[in-house]
Amino acid sequence: MNSAPHDSDAKPIRAPWPVDWCHRLYIAATLGLVLVYWQRVPQAPLWAAVNAIQLIVLEWIIRQSPRRGTLWGGVARLVYTIAVIPVVFTELGSLVPIVNPRRFDRELFDFDLWVCGGRNPLEALEHLATPWLTEVLQWVYNYYYFIPVILGVAV
């Protein structure tokens, strides 16, 4: 009788998925920025702890799911991604002004003027404003709230 293990007896490989590497890179980058700008980041200890918790949860997910072929692994990563999106945006909101305090408001307004032929964009486009168009644009704007979910699903 052959005592060699069969393919069905092999343990699944528990290795990071490509999306896990993206999360790891993001966490390392933001944690690095928090540490470098520690004195200037509001609530730096909290953000360092949040990044550590994100990493711990991610590593737990990696250890719980095989490399390929499980629904649980995909769902866990999807839920994780969707759950951390609000955290990511909040953290970046406090990091970006510290890392790059240069704002481009004037340049953006000048670009708007250029696009609209030297006129204020509000004045240049006011003849297009109608109640019907306003309603349609309100609906379009509301769909922007689904972008984080769509991004999470895509990742």
Short mmCIF file of C-alpha atoms in Angstrom, two decimals:
data_model
loop_
_atom_site.label_atom_id
_atom_site.label_comp_id
_atom_site.label_asym_id
_atom_site.label_seq_id
_atom_site.Cartn_x
_atom_site.Cartn_y
_atom_site.Cartn_z
CA MET A 1 0.00 0.00 0.00
CA ASN A 2 1.32 3.42 -0.94
CA SER A 3 1.53 5.86 1.97
CA ALA A 4 2.16 8.93 -0.22
CA PRO A 5 -0.34 11.71 0.42
CA HIS A 6 -3.02 12.27 -2.19
CA ASP A 7 -3.83 15.67 -3.66
CA SER A 8 -7.00 15.77 -1.58
CA ASP A 9 -4.91 15.29 1.58
CA ALA A 10 -2.68 18.30 0.88
CA LYS A 11 -3.16 21.28 3.15
CA PRO A 12 -4.34 24.43 1.39
CA ILE A 13 -1.72 27.11 0.87
CA ARG A 14 -2.50 30.10 3.04
CA ALA A 15 -0.79 32.94 1.27
CA PRO A 16 -1.77 36.55 0.61
CA TRP A 17 -3.99 37.35 -2.34
CA PRO A 18 -3.01 40.30 -4.59
CA VAL A 19 -5.58 42.52 -2.86
CA ASP A 20 -3.93 41.69 0.47
CA TRP A 21 -0.66 43.12 -0.82
CA CYS A 22 -2.49 46.32 -1.83
CA HIS A 23 -3.94 46.65 1.67
CA ARG A 24 -0.57 45.94 3.27
CA LEU A 25 1.12 48.57 1.12
CA TYR A 26 -1.52 51.17 1.97
CA ILE A 27 -1.33 50.41 5.71
CA ALA A 28 2.48 50.56 5.68
CA ALA A 29 2.45 53.86 3.78
CA THR A 30 -0.09 55.58 6.00
CA LEU A 31 1.44 54.23 9.19
CA GLY A 32 4.81 55.48 7.95
CA LEU A 33 3.35 58.94 7.32
CA VAL A 34 1.73 59.00 10.75
CA LEU A 35 5.08 58.11 12.35
CA VAL A 36 7.08 60.62 10.29
CA TYR A 37 4.63 63.46 11.00
CA TRP A 38 3.72 62.26 14.50
CA GLN A 39 3.94 65.70 16.13
CA ARG A 40 1.68 67.31 13.51
CA VAL A 41 -0.93 64.59 12.91
CA PRO A 42 -4.07 65.16 14.96
CA GLN A 43 -4.68 62.10 17.13
CA ALA A 44 -1.54 60.34 15.89
CA PRO A 45 -1.70 57.56 18.53
CA LEU A 46 -5.28 56.79 17.48
CA TRP A 47 -4.33 56.57 13.78
CA ALA A 48 -1.34 54.37 14.58
CA ALA A 49 -3.65 52.05 16.55
CA VAL A 50 -6.25 52.06 13.74
CA ASN A 51 -3.57 51.04 11.22
CA ALA A 52 -2.33 48.32 13.55
CA ILE A 53 -5.87 46.96 13.97
CA GLN A 54 -6.39 47.01 10.19
CA LEU A 55 -3.20 45.01 9.75
CA ILE A 56 -4.10 42.50 12.47
CA VAL A 57 -7.55 41.88 10.96
CA LEU A 58 -6.06 41.55 7.47
CA GLU A 59 -3.45 39.05 8.66
CA TRP A 60 -6.17 37.06 10.42
CA ILE A 61 -8.18 36.91 7.18
CA ILE A 62 -5.09 35.74 5.28
CA ARG A 63 -4.42 32.99 7.82
CA GLN A 64 -8.04 31.81 7.78
CA SER A 65 -8.47 31.39 4.03
CA PRO A 66 -6.61 29.35 1.43
CA ARG A 67 -4.88 31.03 -1.48
CA ARG A 68 -7.53 30.20 -4.05
CA GLY A 69 -10.98 28.81 -4.48
CA THR A 70 -12.93 29.67 -1.35
CA LEU A 71 -16.01 31.78 -1.16
CA TRP A 72 -15.23 32.69 2.45
CA GLY A 73 -11.87 34.21 1.50
CA GLY A 74 -13.41 36.38 -1.20
CA VAL A 75 -16.31 37.51 0.96
CA ALA A 76 -14.04 38.25 3.92
CA ARG A 77 -11.79 40.40 1.77
CA LEU A 78 -14.75 42.18 0.21
CA VAL A 79 -16.27 42.97 3.60
CA TYR A 80 -12.88 44.08 4.93
CA THR A 81 -12.33 46.39 1.96
CA ILE A 82 -15.77 47.97 2.23
CA ALA A 83 -15.38 48.36 6.01
CA VAL A 84 -12.03 50.18 5.81
CA ILE A 85 -12.99 52.62 3.01
CA PRO A 86 -14.55 55.19 5.41
CA VAL A 87 -11.54 54.83 7.71
CA VAL A 88 -9.16 55.38 4.77
CA PHE A 89 -10.92 58.56 3.66
CA THR A 90 -11.05 59.93 7.20
CA GLU A 91 -7.38 59.21 7.81
CA LEU A 92 -6.33 60.74 4.50
CA GLY A 93 -8.38 63.82 5.35
CA SER A 94 -6.05 64.52 8.26
CA LEU A 95 -2.83 63.34 6.58
CA VAL A 96 -2.97 65.07 3.18
CA PRO A 97 -2.91 68.69 4.46
CA ILE A 98 0.06 67.86 6.66
CA VAL A 99 2.08 66.00 4.05
CA ASN A 100 1.29 68.50 1.26
CA PRO A 101 -0.06 71.79 2.62
CA ARG A 102 0.02 73.37 -0.85
CA ARG A 103 -3.54 73.81 -2.08
CA PHE A 104 -4.32 74.28 -5.73
CA ASP A 105 -7.57 76.24 -5.40
CA ARG A 106 -6.32 79.24 -7.37
CA GLU A 107 -4.94 77.08 -10.19
CA LEU A 108 -8.19 75.12 -10.40
CA PHE A 109 -10.24 78.31 -10.52
CA ASP A 110 -7.98 79.70 -13.25
CA PHE A 111 -8.50 76.49 -15.20
CA ASP A 112 -12.27 76.88 -14.81
CA LEU A 113 -12.00 80.42 -16.13
CA TRP A 114 -9.97 79.20 -19.09
CA VAL A 115 -12.49 76.45 -19.90
CA CYS A 116 -15.37 78.95 -19.72
CA GLY A 117 -13.68 81.59 -21.88
CA GLY A 118 -12.64 83.89 -19.05
CA ARG A 119 -16.07 83.98 -17.40
CA ASN A 120 -17.00 82.72 -13.97
CA PRO A 121 -18.25 79.13 -14.51
CA LEU A 122 -21.45 79.80 -12.56
CA GLU A 123 -22.28 82.76 -14.75
CA ALA A 124 -21.23 81.00 -17.94
CA LEU A 125 -23.50 78.02 -17.28
CA GLU A 126 -26.48 79.66 -15.57
CA HIS A 127 -28.47 79.82 -18.83
CA LEU A 128 -28.49 75.99 -18.81
CA ALA A 129 -30.08 75.74 -15.35
CA THR A 130 -33.61 74.36 -15.38
CA PRO A 131 -35.61 72.56 -12.69
CA TRP A 132 -35.51 69.37 -14.78
CA LEU A 133 -31.70 69.46 -15.18
CA THR A 134 -31.26 70.26 -11.49
CA GLU A 135 -33.34 67.20 -10.58
CA VAL A 136 -31.35 64.94 -12.91
CA LEU A 137 -28.04 66.22 -11.55
CA GLN A 138 -29.26 65.65 -7.98
CA TRP A 139 -29.84 61.98 -8.85
CA VAL A 140 -26.43 61.75 -10.49
CA TYR A 141 -24.82 63.27 -7.40
CA ASN A 142 -26.61 60.76 -5.15
CA TYR A 143 -25.10 57.88 -7.11
CA TYR A 144 -21.63 59.05 -6.04
CA TYR A 145 -22.38 57.56 -2.63
CA PHE A 146 -22.21 54.10 -4.21
CA ILE A 147 -18.66 54.63 -5.51
CA PRO A 148 -17.00 53.26 -2.33
CA VAL A 149 -19.11 50.10 -2.56
CA ILE A 150 -18.35 49.70 -6.27
CA LEU A 151 -14.65 50.29 -5.57
CA GLY A 152 -14.71 47.69 -2.80
CA VAL A 153 -16.37 45.13 -5.06
CA ALA A 154 -13.88 45.86 -7.84
CA VAL A 155 -10.90 45.44 -5.53
#
